[in-house]
PDB file of C-alpha atoms in Angstrom:
ATOM      1  CA  MET A   1       0.000   0.000   0.000  1.00  0.00           C
ATOM      2  CA  LYS A   2       2.888   2.314   0.828  1.00  0.00           C
ATOM      3  CA  ASN A   3       4.441   1.804  -2.637  1.00  0.00           C
ATOM      4  CA  ILE A   4       1.128   2.491  -4.388  1.00  0.00           C
ATOM      5  CA  MET A   5       0.763   5.796  -2.515  1.00  0.00           C
ATOM      6  CA  ARG A   6       4.334   6.709  -3.376  1.00  0.00           C
ATOM      7  CA  VAL A   7       3.916   5.937  -7.100  1.00  0.00           C
ATOM      8  CA  SER A   8       0.557   7.717  -7.117  1.00  0.00           C
ATOM      9  CA  GLY A   9       2.131  10.782  -5.485  1.00  0.00           C
ATOM     10  CA  ILE A  10       4.943  10.869  -8.065  1.00  0.00           C
ATOM     11  CA  ALA A  11       2.473  10.478 -10.941  1.00  0.00           C
ATOM     12  CA  SER A  12       0.314  13.258  -9.495  1.00  0.00           C
ATOM     13  CA  ALA A  13       3.296  15.600  -9.142  1.00  0.00           C
ATOM     14  CA  LEU A  14       4.455  14.784 -12.666  1.00  0.00           C
ATOM     15  CA  PHE A  15       0.966  15.428 -14.086  1.00  0.00           C
ATOM     16  CA  GLY A  16       0.885  18.758 -12.240  1.00  0.00           C
ATOM     17  CA  LEU A  17       4.183  19.803 -13.833  1.00  0.00           C
ATOM     18  CA  ILE A  18       3.037  18.809 -17.316  1.00  0.00           C
ATOM     19  CA  ALA A  19      -0.382  20.449 -16.979  1.00  0.00           C
ATOM     20  CA  CYS A  20       1.164  23.702 -15.759  1.00  0.00           C
ATOM     21  CA  ALA A  21       3.962  23.856 -18.346  1.00  0.00           C
ATOM     22  CA  PRO A  22       3.525  26.730 -20.806  1.00  0.00           C
ATOM     23  CA  LEU A  23       2.647  25.800 -24.355  1.00  0.00           C
ATOM     24  CA  ALA A  24       5.367  26.298 -26.925  1.00  0.00           C
ATOM     25  CA  ALA A  25       5.047  29.606 -28.744  1.00  0.00           C
ATOM     26  CA  GLN A  26       3.658  29.339 -32.259  1.00  0.00           C
ATOM     27  CA  ALA A  27       6.213  30.258 -34.891  1.00  0.00           C
ATOM     28  CA  ALA A  28       5.445  33.542 -36.581  1.00  0.00           C
ATOM     29  CA  SER A  29       4.571  33.298 -40.275  1.00  0.00           C
ATOM     30  CA  VAL A  30       3.186  35.408 -43.084  1.00  0.00           C
ATOM     31  CA  SER A  31       1.210  34.318 -46.161  1.00  0.00           C
ATOM     32  CA  VAL A  32      -0.405  35.913 -49.209  1.00  0.00           C
ATOM     33  CA  SER A  33      -3.774  35.136 -50.809  1.00  0.00           C
ATOM     34  CA  GLY A  34      -5.714  36.454 -53.773  1.00  0.00           C
ATOM     35  CA  VAL A  35      -2.624  37.182 -55.900  1.00  0.00           C
ATOM     36  CA  PRO A  36      -3.653  38.005 -59.491  1.00  0.00           C
ATOM     37  CA  VAL A  37      -2.938  35.288 -62.062  1.00  0.00           C
ATOM     38  CA  GLY A  38      -1.590  36.167 -65.498  1.00  0.00           C
ATOM     39  CA  ALA A  39      -0.054  39.393 -66.745  1.00  0.00           C
ATOM     40  CA  ILE A  40      -1.162  42.653 -65.136  1.00  0.00           C
ATOM     41  CA  THR A  41      -1.623  45.702 -67.332  1.00  0.00           C
ATOM     42  CA  ALA A  42       0.184  48.901 -66.330  1.00  0.00           C
ATOM     43  CA  SER A  43      -2.076  51.515 -64.707  1.00  0.00           C
ATOM     44  CA  THR A  44      -4.383  48.753 -63.403  1.00  0.00           C
ATOM     45  CA  THR A  45      -4.561  48.632 -59.612  1.00  0.00           C
ATOM     46  CA  ILE A  46      -4.030  45.191 -58.105  1.00  0.00           C
ATOM     47  CA  SER A  47      -4.785  44.150 -54.555  1.00  0.00           C
ATOM     48  CA  PHE A  48      -4.541  41.065 -52.383  1.00  0.00           C
ATOM     49  CA  SER A  49      -4.272  40.046 -48.748  1.00  0.00           C
ATOM     50  CA  VAL A  50      -1.175  39.541 -46.634  1.00  0.00           C
ATOM     51  CA  SER A  51      -1.937  37.654 -43.429  1.00  0.00           C
ATOM     52  CA  GLU A  52       0.141  36.665 -40.434  1.00  0.00           C
ATOM     53  CA  THR A  53       0.034  34.309 -37.494  1.00  0.00           C
ATOM     54  CA  GLY A  54       1.979  34.483 -34.250  1.00  0.00           C
ATOM     55  CA  PHE A  55       2.454  38.262 -34.220  1.00  0.00           C
ATOM     56  CA  ALA A  56       1.498  40.949 -31.716  1.00  0.00           C
ATOM     57  CA  ASP A  57       0.418  44.140 -33.553  1.00  0.00           C
ATOM     58  CA  PRO A  58       2.319  43.518 -36.820  1.00  0.00           C
ATOM     59  CA  THR A  59       3.588  46.079 -39.305  1.00  0.00           C
ATOM     60  CA  TYR A  60       4.176  45.137 -42.925  1.00  0.00           C
ATOM     61  CA  SER A  61       6.742  46.085 -45.530  1.00  0.00           C
ATOM     62  CA  VAL A  62       7.283  45.128 -49.168  1.00  0.00           C
ATOM     63  CA  SER A  63      10.376  44.921 -51.351  1.00  0.00           C
ATOM     64  CA  ASP A  64      10.701  44.121 -55.052  1.00  0.00           C
ATOM     65  CA  SER A  65      13.451  42.371 -57.031  1.00  0.00           C
ATOM     66  CA  TYR A  66      12.685  44.545 -60.064  1.00  0.00           C
ATOM     67  CA  SER A  67      15.096  47.475 -60.192  1.00  0.00           C
ATOM     68  CA  GLY A  68      13.367  50.857 -59.983  1.00  0.00           C
ATOM     69  CA  SER A  69       9.970  49.273 -59.389  1.00  0.00           C
ATOM     70  CA  GLY A  70       7.038  51.196 -58.045  1.00  0.00           C
ATOM     71  CA  ALA A  71       5.789  48.111 -56.171  1.00  0.00           C
ATOM     72  CA  THR A  72       7.472  49.269 -52.987  1.00  0.00           C
ATOM     73  CA  THR A  73       5.312  52.397 -53.099  1.00  0.00           C
ATOM     74  CA  GLY A  74       2.306  50.098 -52.869  1.00  0.00           C
ATOM     75  CA  THR A  75       0.827  49.980 -49.415  1.00  0.00           C
ATOM     76  CA  VAL A  76       0.079  47.219 -46.943  1.00  0.00           C
ATOM     77  CA  ASP A  77      -2.407  48.569 -44.417  1.00  0.00           C
ATOM     78  CA  LYS A  78      -2.776  47.414 -40.786  1.00  0.00           C
ATOM     79  CA  SER A  79      -5.287  44.789 -41.917  1.00  0.00           C
ATOM     80  CA  GLY A  80      -2.785  43.288 -44.373  1.00  0.00           C
ATOM     81  CA  TYR A  81      -4.467  44.592 -47.505  1.00  0.00           C
ATOM     82  CA  TYR A  82      -1.896  45.351 -50.245  1.00  0.00           C
ATOM     83  CA  THR A  83      -2.588  47.621 -53.233  1.00  0.00           C
ATOM     84  CA  TRP A  84      -0.309  48.693 -56.066  1.00  0.00           C
ATOM     85  CA  THR A  85      -0.780  50.336 -59.436  1.00  0.00           C
ATOM     86  CA  PRO A  86       2.065  49.342 -61.794  1.00  0.00           C
ATOM     87  CA  GLY A  87       3.398  52.163 -63.953  1.00  0.00           C
ATOM     88  CA  ILE A  88       4.349  52.032 -67.622  1.00  0.00           C
ATOM     89  CA  TYR A  89       8.007  51.378 -66.706  1.00  0.00           C
ATOM     90  CA  ASP A  90       7.146  48.406 -64.478  1.00  0.00           C
ATOM     91  CA  GLY A  91       6.866  45.846 -67.322  1.00  0.00           C
ATOM     92  CA  GLY A  92       8.425  42.473 -66.453  1.00  0.00           C
ATOM     93  CA  TRP A  93       8.548  39.929 -63.632  1.00  0.00           C
ATOM     94  CA  HIS A  94       8.381  41.232 -60.066  1.00  0.00           C
ATOM     95  CA  THR A  95       9.246  39.117 -57.041  1.00  0.00           C
ATOM     96  CA  LEU A  96       7.509  40.919 -54.203  1.00  0.00           C
ATOM     97  CA  THR A  97       8.724  40.004 -50.722  1.00  0.00           C
ATOM     98  CA  PHE A  98       6.373  40.808 -47.859  1.00  0.00           C
ATOM     99  CA  SER A  99       7.681  41.053 -44.308  1.00  0.00           C
ATOM    100  CA  ALA A 100       5.753  41.241 -41.068  1.00  0.00           C
ATOM    101  CA  THR A 101       7.421  42.535 -37.890  1.00  0.00           C
ATOM    102  CA  ASP A 102       5.925  43.034 -34.453  1.00  0.00           C
ATOM    103  CA  LEU A 103       6.681  44.688 -31.123  1.00  0.00           C
ATOM    104  CA  THR A 104       8.732  41.672 -29.986  1.00  0.00           C
ATOM    105  CA  ASN A 105      10.905  41.943 -33.147  1.00  0.00           C
ATOM    106  CA  ALA A 106       9.517  38.695 -34.566  1.00  0.00           C
ATOM    107  CA  VAL A 107       9.960  38.726 -38.351  1.00  0.00           C
ATOM    108  CA  ALA A 108       8.553  36.510 -41.101  1.00  0.00           C
ATOM    109  CA  THR A 109       8.628  36.883 -44.877  1.00  0.00           C
ATOM    110  CA  THR A 110       7.016  35.393 -47.962  1.00  0.00           C
ATOM    111  CA  SER A 111       7.351  36.126 -51.674  1.00  0.00           C
ATOM    112  CA  VAL A 112       5.101  36.131 -54.732  1.00  0.00           C
ATOM    113  CA  ARG A 113       5.835  36.628 -58.438  1.00  0.00           C
ATOM    114  CA  ILE A 114       3.778  39.010 -60.536  1.00  0.00           C
ATOM    115  CA  LEU A 115       4.108  39.724 -64.246  1.00  0.00           C
ATOM    116  CA  VAL A 116       3.378  43.244 -65.456  1.00  0.00           C
ATOM    117  CA  ALA A 117       2.765  43.438 -69.212  1.00  0.00           C
ATOM    118  CA  ALA A 118       5.297  45.731 -70.910  1.00  0.00           C
ATOM    119  CA  THR A 119       3.645  48.877 -72.236  1.00  0.00           C
ATOM    120  CA  HIS A 120       6.642  51.169 -72.652  1.00  0.00           C
ATOM    121  CA  VAL A 121       9.062  50.383 -75.455  1.00  0.00           C
TER     122      VAL A 121
END
């Protein structure tokens, strides 16, 4: 009987430690949805959603692989809604990289490719 009580006490203490242990923090991530398919015409505004998980009060930024692109002047609002109107000199492939950062300095990025139809020769 003494051994059963001892084992039961150890199991109870172990369960208490496991039940009270904090859950592992979810890794921060960012994703994009609603990206236009096919070539985009210059002067046509595009928009899609950038969403995040695991962030506290995120801010967004965008960069573009296309030299001199206007895509970085596009905006990502607090809700993660991105809009951009390609100009006539933006023809070609754009790899847009979206970053989310929060107050704890957590950072996550994702990229999408967009083709803007060449209109300026």
